[in-house]
Amino acid sequence: MNETQKLKGRKILIVDDEPDILETLEELLDMCVIDTAADFEGGKRFLERETYDAAILDIMGVRGYDLLRIAAEKGIPALMLTAHALSPDNLVRSIASGAYAYVPKNQLVDIASFVVDIIEAKAAGRKESHRWFARLKPFFDRKFKPGWRKKDEAFWREFDRRNVVSKDDVDKII
């Protein structure tokens, strides 16, 4: 089953303060049933009254970490999306706060894959997806420079222990 089939009819919340990002995500995920909000209050209202298969939350401009807390409390797997908050500290904070994935906005072209990953991780009973990181680690290594995981070594050791990538996962990534 391909990504389009896996996502068909899935209910997704997208919260971002950039109208062009909301529009792009709606186009890329047009097989889904999508609610969008451009600010914290709108995102919070949706999270409080609806159920979603996944949420895509911007970090900056919409109080993304506050929305993440609400999504996590409701058991909605969330993907943190960022451009301005792209840093090792925000990556760690996102995952430690309950995000299933942390994706730079310049990786939007692959958003369907990342959303499938987090939905499948939740269905498998995992608190986070590991495929997104296997795919994006080379990008993070280039962006953040060598040794970027040393600052939070204990966090990354535990993350790696929980998120061993199987041969099947590697085949899906490739």
Coordinates of C-alpha atoms in Angstrom, one line a residue:
M1 CA 0.0 0.0 0.0
N2 CA 1.5 3.4 -1.0
E3 CA 1.5 6.6 1.1
T4 CA -1.6 8.0 -0.6
Q5 CA -3.6 4.9 0.2
K6 CA -2.4 4.8 3.8
L7 CA -3.4 8.5 4.3
K8 CA -6.7 8.5 2.4
G9 CA -9.4 9.8 4.6
R10 CA -7.1 10.3 7.6
K11 CA -8.0 13.3 9.7
I12 CA -5.0 15.7 10.1
L13 CA -4.7 19.0 12.0
I14 CA -2.2 21.5 10.6
V15 CA -1.3 24.6 12.6
D16 CA 1.1 27.2 11.1
D17 CA 1.1 31.0 11.0
E18 CA 2.4 31.0 7.4
P19 CA -0.5 30.9 4.9
D20 CA 1.7 29.6 2.1
I21 CA 2.8 26.6 4.3
L22 CA -0.8 25.8 5.2
E23 CA -1.7 25.9 1.5
T24 CA 1.3 23.8 0.5
L25 CA 0.6 21.2 3.2
E26 CA -3.1 21.0 2.1
E27 CA -2.0 20.3 -1.4
L28 CA 0.6 17.7 -0.4
L29 CA -1.9 15.9 1.9
D30 CA -5.0 16.3 -0.3
M31 CA -5.9 12.7 0.3
C32 CA -6.5 13.5 3.9
V33 CA -9.4 15.3 5.7
I34 CA -7.6 18.4 6.9
D35 CA -8.4 21.1 9.5
T36 CA -6.1 24.2 9.5
A37 CA -5.4 26.9 12.0
A38 CA -3.1 29.9 11.7
D39 CA -2.7 30.6 15.4
F40 CA -2.6 29.0 18.9
E41 CA -6.2 29.7 19.7
G42 CA -7.5 28.1 16.6
G43 CA -5.3 25.1 17.0
K44 CA -6.3 24.7 20.6
R45 CA -10.0 24.9 19.7
F46 CA -9.6 22.1 17.1
L47 CA -7.6 19.9 19.5
E48 CA -10.1 20.4 22.3
R49 CA -13.2 19.4 20.2
E50 CA -11.9 17.1 17.5
T51 CA -10.0 13.8 17.3
Y52 CA -7.2 13.5 14.7
D53 CA -5.0 10.7 13.3
A54 CA -2.1 13.2 13.5
A55 CA -1.2 16.9 14.0
I56 CA 1.4 18.9 12.2
L57 CA 2.4 21.8 14.5
D58 CA 4.7 24.7 13.7
I59 CA 7.0 25.6 16.6
M60 CA 7.3 29.4 16.3
G61 CA 4.4 31.8 15.9
V62 CA 1.7 29.4 17.1
R63 CA 3.0 28.3 20.5
G64 CA 3.7 24.9 19.1
Y65 CA 5.0 23.4 22.3
D66 CA 1.8 24.4 24.1
L67 CA -0.2 22.7 21.3
L68 CA 2.1 19.7 21.5
R69 CA 1.3 19.3 25.2
I70 CA -2.5 19.3 24.4
A71 CA -2.1 16.9 21.5
A72 CA 0.1 14.5 23.6
E73 CA -2.5 14.6 26.4
K74 CA -5.2 13.6 23.9
G75 CA -3.0 10.8 22.4
I76 CA -2.7 12.5 19.0
P77 CA 0.7 11.9 17.4
A78 CA 2.3 15.2 16.5
L79 CA 5.0 16.2 14.1
M80 CA 6.8 19.4 14.9
L81 CA 7.5 21.5 11.8
T82 CA 10.0 24.3 11.8
A83 CA 12.3 26.6 9.9
H84 CA 13.2 29.3 12.5
A85 CA 13.5 26.9 15.5
L86 CA 15.7 24.4 13.6
S87 CA 18.3 23.5 16.3
P88 CA 19.5 20.6 18.3
D89 CA 17.9 22.0 21.4
N90 CA 14.5 22.3 19.8
L91 CA 14.8 18.8 18.3
V92 CA 15.5 17.4 21.8
R93 CA 12.8 19.5 23.4
S94 CA 10.2 18.4 20.8
I95 CA 10.9 14.7 21.2
A96 CA 11.2 15.0 25.0
S97 CA 7.9 16.9 25.1
G98 CA 6.1 14.1 23.2
A99 CA 6.5 14.8 19.5
Y100 CA 6.7 11.8 17.3
A101 CA 8.8 13.6 14.8
Y102 CA 10.7 16.9 14.1
V103 CA 10.8 18.0 10.5
P104 CA 12.4 21.0 8.9
K105 CA 10.1 23.0 6.6
N106 CA 12.6 22.5 3.7
Q107 CA 11.6 18.8 3.8
L108 CA 7.9 19.4 3.1
V109 CA 8.1 17.5 -0.1
D110 CA 8.3 14.3 1.9
I111 CA 5.6 15.3 4.5
A112 CA 3.3 12.4 3.5
S113 CA 6.0 9.9 4.4
F114 CA 6.6 11.5 7.7
V115 CA 2.9 11.6 8.5
V116 CA 2.6 7.9 7.6
D117 CA 5.6 7.2 9.9
I118 CA 4.0 8.8 12.9
I119 CA 0.6 7.2 12.3
E120 CA 2.2 3.8 12.0
A121 CA 4.3 4.3 15.1
K122 CA 1.2 5.2 17.2
A123 CA -0.6 2.1 15.8
A124 CA 2.4 0.0 16.8
G125 CA 2.2 1.3 20.3
R126 CA 5.4 3.4 20.1
K127 CA 5.6 6.9 21.6
E128 CA 7.7 8.2 18.7
S129 CA 8.6 7.3 15.2
H130 CA 12.2 6.4 14.3
R131 CA 12.0 6.4 10.5
W132 CA 11.9 10.2 10.2
F133 CA 15.2 10.4 12.2
A134 CA 16.9 7.7 10.1
R135 CA 15.9 9.7 7.0
L136 CA 16.8 13.1 8.4
K137 CA 20.0 12.4 10.4
P138 CA 22.3 13.1 7.4
F139 CA 20.6 16.5 7.0
F140 CA 20.9 17.2 10.8
D141 CA 24.6 16.1 10.7
R142 CA 25.3 18.6 7.9
K143 CA 23.2 21.4 9.4
F144 CA 24.3 21.1 13.0
K145 CA 27.9 20.1 12.4
P146 CA 29.9 17.1 13.7
G147 CA 29.3 16.2 17.4
W148 CA 26.0 18.0 17.7
R149 CA 24.5 15.1 19.7
K150 CA 27.2 15.3 22.4
K151 CA 25.5 18.0 24.4
D152 CA 22.5 15.8 25.1
E153 CA 24.4 12.5 25.1
A154 CA 22.1 10.7 27.6
F155 CA 19.0 11.7 25.7
W156 CA 20.4 10.4 22.4
R157 CA 21.7 7.2 23.9
E158 CA 18.2 6.4 25.2
F159 CA 16.6 7.6 21.9
D160 CA 18.9 5.3 19.9
R161 CA 18.2 2.4 22.3
R162 CA 14.4 2.8 21.8
N163 CA 14.6 3.4 18.1
V164 CA 16.6 0.7 16.4
V165 CA 15.9 0.8 12.7
S166 CA 15.1 -2.6 11.2
K167 CA 16.0 -3.9 7.7
D168 CA 12.3 -3.4 6.7
D169 CA 12.5 0.2 7.9
V170 CA 15.7 0.8 5.9
D171 CA 14.0 -0.6 2.8
K172 CA 11.0 1.7 3.4
I173 CA 13.3 4.7 3.8
I174 CA 15.3 3.9 0.6

